[in-house]
Amino acid sequence: MSSSTNLGGWVNKAGVWSSSERRDWFADDAETILHWREKPTGRHIEPGIAEVNLVSLLGELGATWSRWGEPLLPIGVLYDPFVERALEPWSYGIYTGGQSVLVGTPSGVSLAPEGGAHQSIKTPSIGLEQPGCVTYEPAFAIDTEWTLLASLGRLGRPDGTSAYLRLSTRPVDQGLAEVPSDPAARERRRRQAVAGAYTLRRTREPKATIAAMGAVVPEALAAAARLEQLGVPADVVCVTSPDLLYRAVRARQGHEEAEPWILDQAFPAHRATPLVTVLDGHPHTLSFLATINRVPTTALGVTRFGQSGSLEDVYRHHGLDEDGIVRAALDATG
């Protein structure tokens, strides 16, 4: 699991935990990229392809704050579609006070060449609906840093929570994030990213809004650029946490204790337009966003088993490509 989830850098730096030091039989191989050094001071624990063992360990490590007064910051990494294999013990561990961070990567049909067996569809809903857990699906590296740090900050406390980060290995142009250079504006972006969403592209007089999450944000930006040429200027909102946005909606309705301020900043009422939501997962995950300002909406996502192919072909097959988003926006505003 360590190599397939791209943990080589962490393993090389932290070492692999073992009750006693073991000989590295490949230490003299200059071409070895992953160095498997097993020793008592190692910080990486390798359960192998055994997801239930992994989340059971996370539950135990995540409960040390209440049992022994020594909080740990356990992070578990597994292939995102296999979250479903470990769902019951993961949920039970959270229920009994185990606070940890679970990272599912790679995720979605963005893992195009590996076919349907490795392409997760329902996991965004799992993260959104799991009690005692905050879920994030960031699109950019800086958002991943901010949300991971926020998740770690919630661990090991009486009022703490676990976190689930759904990530992708798809290469994304980091320049698209357009992170503000002004310190105040940068801090505002950070607060919004941690709270669930921020405006990534803002037009003068929008006729449509595209709310995109995770790996498909580049397609949303490309679609907005083409819509501009077609006379349908569109704002683009980058969603980082459908979970926190849904809690904010429920708080506004008086059903939950949460801060709804993020809704006013990411989806201000005076800029309300027909909405297109898009993610690499089941479309109902973001469909509730239309209730914020009660606007017409089209929800794009994945509702069928995955297919093997190029990323472009697979996105086109599921309607997640630039053309699919443009069509949806034109239909919503027509």
XYZ file of C-alpha atoms in Angstrom:
334
model
C 0.000 0.000 0.000
C 2.866 2.414 0.704
C 4.084 2.560 -2.886
C 0.662 2.606 -4.568
C -0.492 5.500 -2.366
C 2.747 7.454 -2.981
C 4.078 7.338 0.579
C 7.680 6.715 -0.452
C 8.936 10.099 0.735
C 7.320 9.672 4.153
C 8.621 6.124 4.598
C 12.152 7.171 3.648
C 12.083 10.040 6.119
C 10.272 8.446 9.063
C 11.330 4.813 8.804
C 9.181 1.730 9.364
C 8.246 0.715 12.904
C 9.405 -2.671 14.131
C 9.854 -4.031 17.650
C 13.486 -4.704 16.773
C 15.802 -3.437 14.063
C 15.841 -5.588 10.956
C 18.332 -5.787 8.150
C 17.491 -3.911 4.949
C 18.432 -6.425 2.276
C 18.205 -3.798 -0.461
C 20.322 -1.126 1.235
C 23.131 -1.587 -1.278
C 20.837 -1.170 -4.304
C 21.481 2.339 -5.643
C 18.371 2.212 -7.822
C 15.948 1.538 -4.970
C 13.709 4.554 -4.443
C 11.751 3.282 -1.434
C 14.052 2.493 1.515
C 12.395 0.026 3.893
C 14.321 0.604 7.132
C 12.600 -1.245 9.997
C 13.493 -0.107 13.523
C 11.864 0.669 16.892
C 12.038 4.424 16.189
C 10.172 4.116 12.872
C 6.946 6.088 12.602
C 5.325 4.267 9.690
C 3.289 1.159 10.496
C 2.549 -1.087 7.534
C -0.522 -3.379 7.855
C -0.324 -4.235 4.142
C -3.487 -4.722 2.096
C -5.647 -5.108 5.205
C -7.921 -2.100 5.509
C -9.802 -3.373 8.574
C -6.507 -3.769 10.436
C -5.519 -0.244 9.435
C -8.643 1.501 10.707
C -8.730 -0.647 13.832
C -5.195 0.524 14.599
C -6.232 4.137 13.916
C -9.082 3.782 16.409
C -6.728 2.548 19.111
C -4.000 5.115 18.459
C -6.597 7.854 18.236
C -7.969 7.062 21.699
C -4.742 7.527 23.693
C -5.699 11.117 24.533
C -8.613 9.913 26.711
C -7.125 6.661 27.997
C -3.626 7.746 28.951
C -3.629 11.531 28.573
C -1.141 11.322 25.706
C -2.690 12.488 22.409
C -1.320 11.083 19.165
C -1.902 12.295 15.623
C -2.516 9.072 13.672
C -2.917 9.304 9.893
C -3.961 6.276 7.857
C -3.664 6.079 4.060
C -5.459 3.624 1.795
C -6.915 3.361 -1.699
C -10.084 5.440 -1.603
C -12.471 2.771 -2.994
C -11.436 0.459 -0.157
C -12.785 2.825 2.478
C -15.976 0.828 2.062
C -14.181 -2.376 3.099
C -13.242 -0.789 6.414
C -16.360 1.270 7.019
C -17.801 -0.562 10.048
C -14.639 -0.710 12.209
C -13.685 2.835 11.133
C -17.083 4.172 12.195
C -16.995 2.172 15.430
C -13.538 3.528 16.256
C -14.830 7.089 15.856
C -17.891 6.236 17.957
C -15.692 5.006 20.823
C -13.536 8.155 20.844
C -10.733 7.287 18.447
C -9.735 10.498 16.658
C -7.614 10.141 13.543
C -7.167 11.271 9.951
C -8.042 8.838 7.178
C -6.726 9.628 3.694
C -8.308 7.943 0.672
C -6.141 8.190 -2.436
C -6.302 7.822 -5.382
C -10.034 8.381 -5.785
C -12.770 8.488 -8.368
C -12.747 7.794 -12.096
C -9.695 10.061 -12.332
C -7.868 6.773 -11.773
C -8.933 6.034 -15.336
C -6.420 3.391 -16.509
C -7.109 1.065 -13.552
C -10.761 0.460 -14.382
C -13.931 0.304 -12.336
C -12.646 -1.853 -9.489
C -10.347 0.940 -8.305
C -12.626 3.895 -9.047
C -14.602 5.119 -6.023
C -18.035 6.670 -6.535
C -19.907 6.671 -3.198
C -17.102 7.674 -0.831
C -17.876 11.447 -0.849
C -21.269 10.573 0.625
C -19.631 8.363 3.248
C -17.453 11.238 4.400
C -20.337 13.684 4.442
C -22.624 11.422 6.437
C -20.168 9.934 8.967
C -20.772 11.365 12.475
C -17.757 12.590 14.436
C -15.784 13.196 11.257
C -15.050 16.181 9.008
C -14.477 15.380 5.342
C -12.399 17.344 2.824
C -11.698 16.931 -0.865
C -9.184 19.650 -1.819
C -8.198 20.383 -5.401
C -4.836 22.057 -4.823
C -1.728 21.332 -2.758
C -2.103 24.487 -0.649
C -5.703 23.552 0.167
C -4.518 20.070 1.135
C -1.953 21.591 3.487
C -4.483 23.915 5.091
C -7.197 21.293 5.529
C -4.776 18.635 6.802
C -3.378 21.015 9.420
C -6.907 21.958 10.458
C -7.768 18.260 10.714
C -4.727 17.546 12.888
C -5.714 20.474 15.099
C -9.018 18.767 15.881
C -7.401 15.541 17.167
C -6.738 14.505 20.752
C -9.298 16.784 22.414
C -12.527 16.192 24.346
C -14.364 18.203 21.682
C -12.221 16.799 18.849
C -13.223 14.998 15.658
C -11.725 12.663 13.114
C -11.187 13.667 9.496
C -11.388 12.017 6.097
C -9.448 13.480 3.181
C -10.411 12.210 -0.269
C -7.474 12.926 -2.569
C -6.416 12.314 -6.154
C -3.107 11.538 -7.829
C -4.147 13.448 -10.942
C -1.557 16.134 -11.780
C -3.199 19.565 -11.481
C -1.675 22.892 -12.504
C -1.134 24.594 -9.140
C -1.148 28.007 -10.792
C -4.905 27.618 -11.241
C -5.317 28.116 -7.488
C -4.279 31.780 -7.834
C -3.453 32.005 -4.131
C -3.458 35.684 -3.087
C -0.060 37.185 -2.313
C -1.482 39.768 0.086
C -1.241 38.288 3.622
C -4.744 39.362 4.633
C -6.309 38.011 1.452
C -4.297 34.807 1.755
C -5.522 34.289 5.321
C -9.085 34.915 4.162
C -8.650 32.238 1.492
C -7.252 29.824 4.082
C -10.185 30.359 6.445
C -12.649 29.790 3.615
C -10.849 26.658 2.379
C -10.876 25.182 5.886
C -14.562 26.143 6.279
C -15.660 24.435 3.050
C -15.430 26.610 -0.075
C -14.090 29.756 -1.714
C -14.655 31.697 -4.922
C -11.976 30.782 -7.440
C -13.251 32.814 -10.415
C -15.491 35.849 -10.132
C -17.072 37.696 -13.062
C -18.629 41.139 -13.070
C -22.218 40.055 -13.777
C -22.506 36.260 -13.550
C -25.228 34.387 -15.379
C -24.204 30.993 -13.986
C -22.213 29.505 -11.115
C -20.101 26.362 -11.306
C -19.354 24.708 -7.964
C -16.585 22.153 -8.465
C -14.716 19.900 -6.058
C -11.431 18.026 -6.218
C -9.810 16.727 -9.377
C -12.340 18.225 -11.819
C -11.738 21.865 -10.850
C -9.533 22.410 -13.963
C -12.452 21.305 -16.177
C -14.732 23.745 -14.360
C -12.332 26.632 -14.961
C -11.938 25.716 -18.635
C -15.725 25.529 -19.013
C -16.136 28.951 -17.385
C -13.615 30.457 -19.816
C -15.558 29.063 -22.778
C -18.899 30.195 -21.345
C -17.468 33.696 -21.132
C -16.842 33.575 -24.873
C -20.435 32.414 -25.398
C -21.823 35.384 -23.487
C -22.623 33.417 -20.320
C -20.133 34.648 -17.692
C -19.821 32.180 -14.838
C -18.408 32.296 -11.343
C -16.450 29.235 -10.191
C -16.617 28.153 -6.550
C -14.023 25.656 -5.355
C -15.638 23.350 -2.798
C -13.244 21.816 -0.284
C -15.760 20.270 2.142
C -19.351 19.373 1.236
C -19.612 18.154 4.814
C -19.009 21.561 6.405
C -21.171 23.335 3.826
C -24.065 20.997 4.581
C -23.634 21.613 8.305
C -23.704 25.355 7.595
C -26.968 24.954 5.664
C -28.492 23.005 8.554
C -27.233 25.607 11.030
C -28.939 28.352 9.031
C -32.149 26.311 9.294
C -31.693 25.907 13.051
C -30.986 22.163 12.941
C -27.302 22.092 13.894
C -24.699 24.062 15.804
C -22.306 25.417 13.175
C -21.223 28.740 11.724
C -23.105 29.583 8.494
C -20.869 32.531 7.544
C -19.139 30.502 4.815
C -22.398 30.340 2.844
C -22.583 34.132 2.616
C -18.987 34.354 1.433
C -18.905 31.477 -1.046
C -22.515 31.737 -2.270
C -23.659 35.342 -1.618
C -27.355 35.873 -2.275
C -26.813 38.954 -4.442
C -24.792 36.841 -6.908
C -27.224 33.905 -6.999
C -27.513 32.347 -10.466
C -28.380 28.940 -11.942
C -25.931 26.440 -10.489
C -23.939 23.565 -11.954
C -22.210 21.265 -9.463
C -19.495 18.830 -10.525
C -17.269 16.319 -8.757
C -15.552 13.016 -9.421
C -18.092 11.083 -7.379
C -21.845 10.688 -6.998
C -23.606 13.934 -8.041
C -25.995 14.029 -5.098
C -23.013 14.950 -2.878
C -23.216 18.603 -3.968
C -26.820 18.833 -5.134
C -27.911 20.407 -1.828
C -25.950 23.558 -2.687
C -28.895 24.745 -4.802
C -30.946 25.120 -1.612
C -28.662 27.871 -0.312
C -30.178 30.476 -2.649
C -32.966 28.328 -4.149
C -31.688 28.419 -7.711
C -32.127 26.072 -10.699
C -29.410 23.431 -10.682
C -27.800 20.599 -12.608
C -25.677 18.136 -10.651
C -22.884 16.399 -12.564
C -20.945 13.392 -11.310
C -20.562 9.633 -11.602
C -23.557 7.298 -11.325
C -22.264 4.250 -13.212
C -19.429 1.797 -12.725
C -16.087 3.088 -13.953
C -14.412 2.295 -17.247
C -10.786 1.835 -18.301
C -9.403 4.434 -20.682
C -7.643 7.752 -20.959
C -8.617 10.441 -18.478
C -10.174 12.512 -21.264
C -12.288 9.607 -22.523
C -13.437 8.588 -19.043
C -14.387 12.153 -18.108
C -16.300 12.473 -21.381
C -18.046 9.161 -20.724
C -19.371 10.449 -17.392
C -20.043 14.027 -18.529
C -17.334 15.534 -16.322
C -15.349 17.081 -19.167
C -15.351 20.713 -20.260
C -18.025 20.095 -22.911
C -20.324 18.410 -20.407
C -20.062 21.301 -17.950
C -20.656 23.882 -20.676
C -23.765 22.028 -21.874
C -25.105 21.790 -18.347
C -24.585 25.515 -17.757
C -26.279 26.459 -21.014
C -29.228 24.211 -20.206
C -29.513 25.647 -16.685
C -29.501 29.253 -17.952
C -31.564 28.675 -21.108
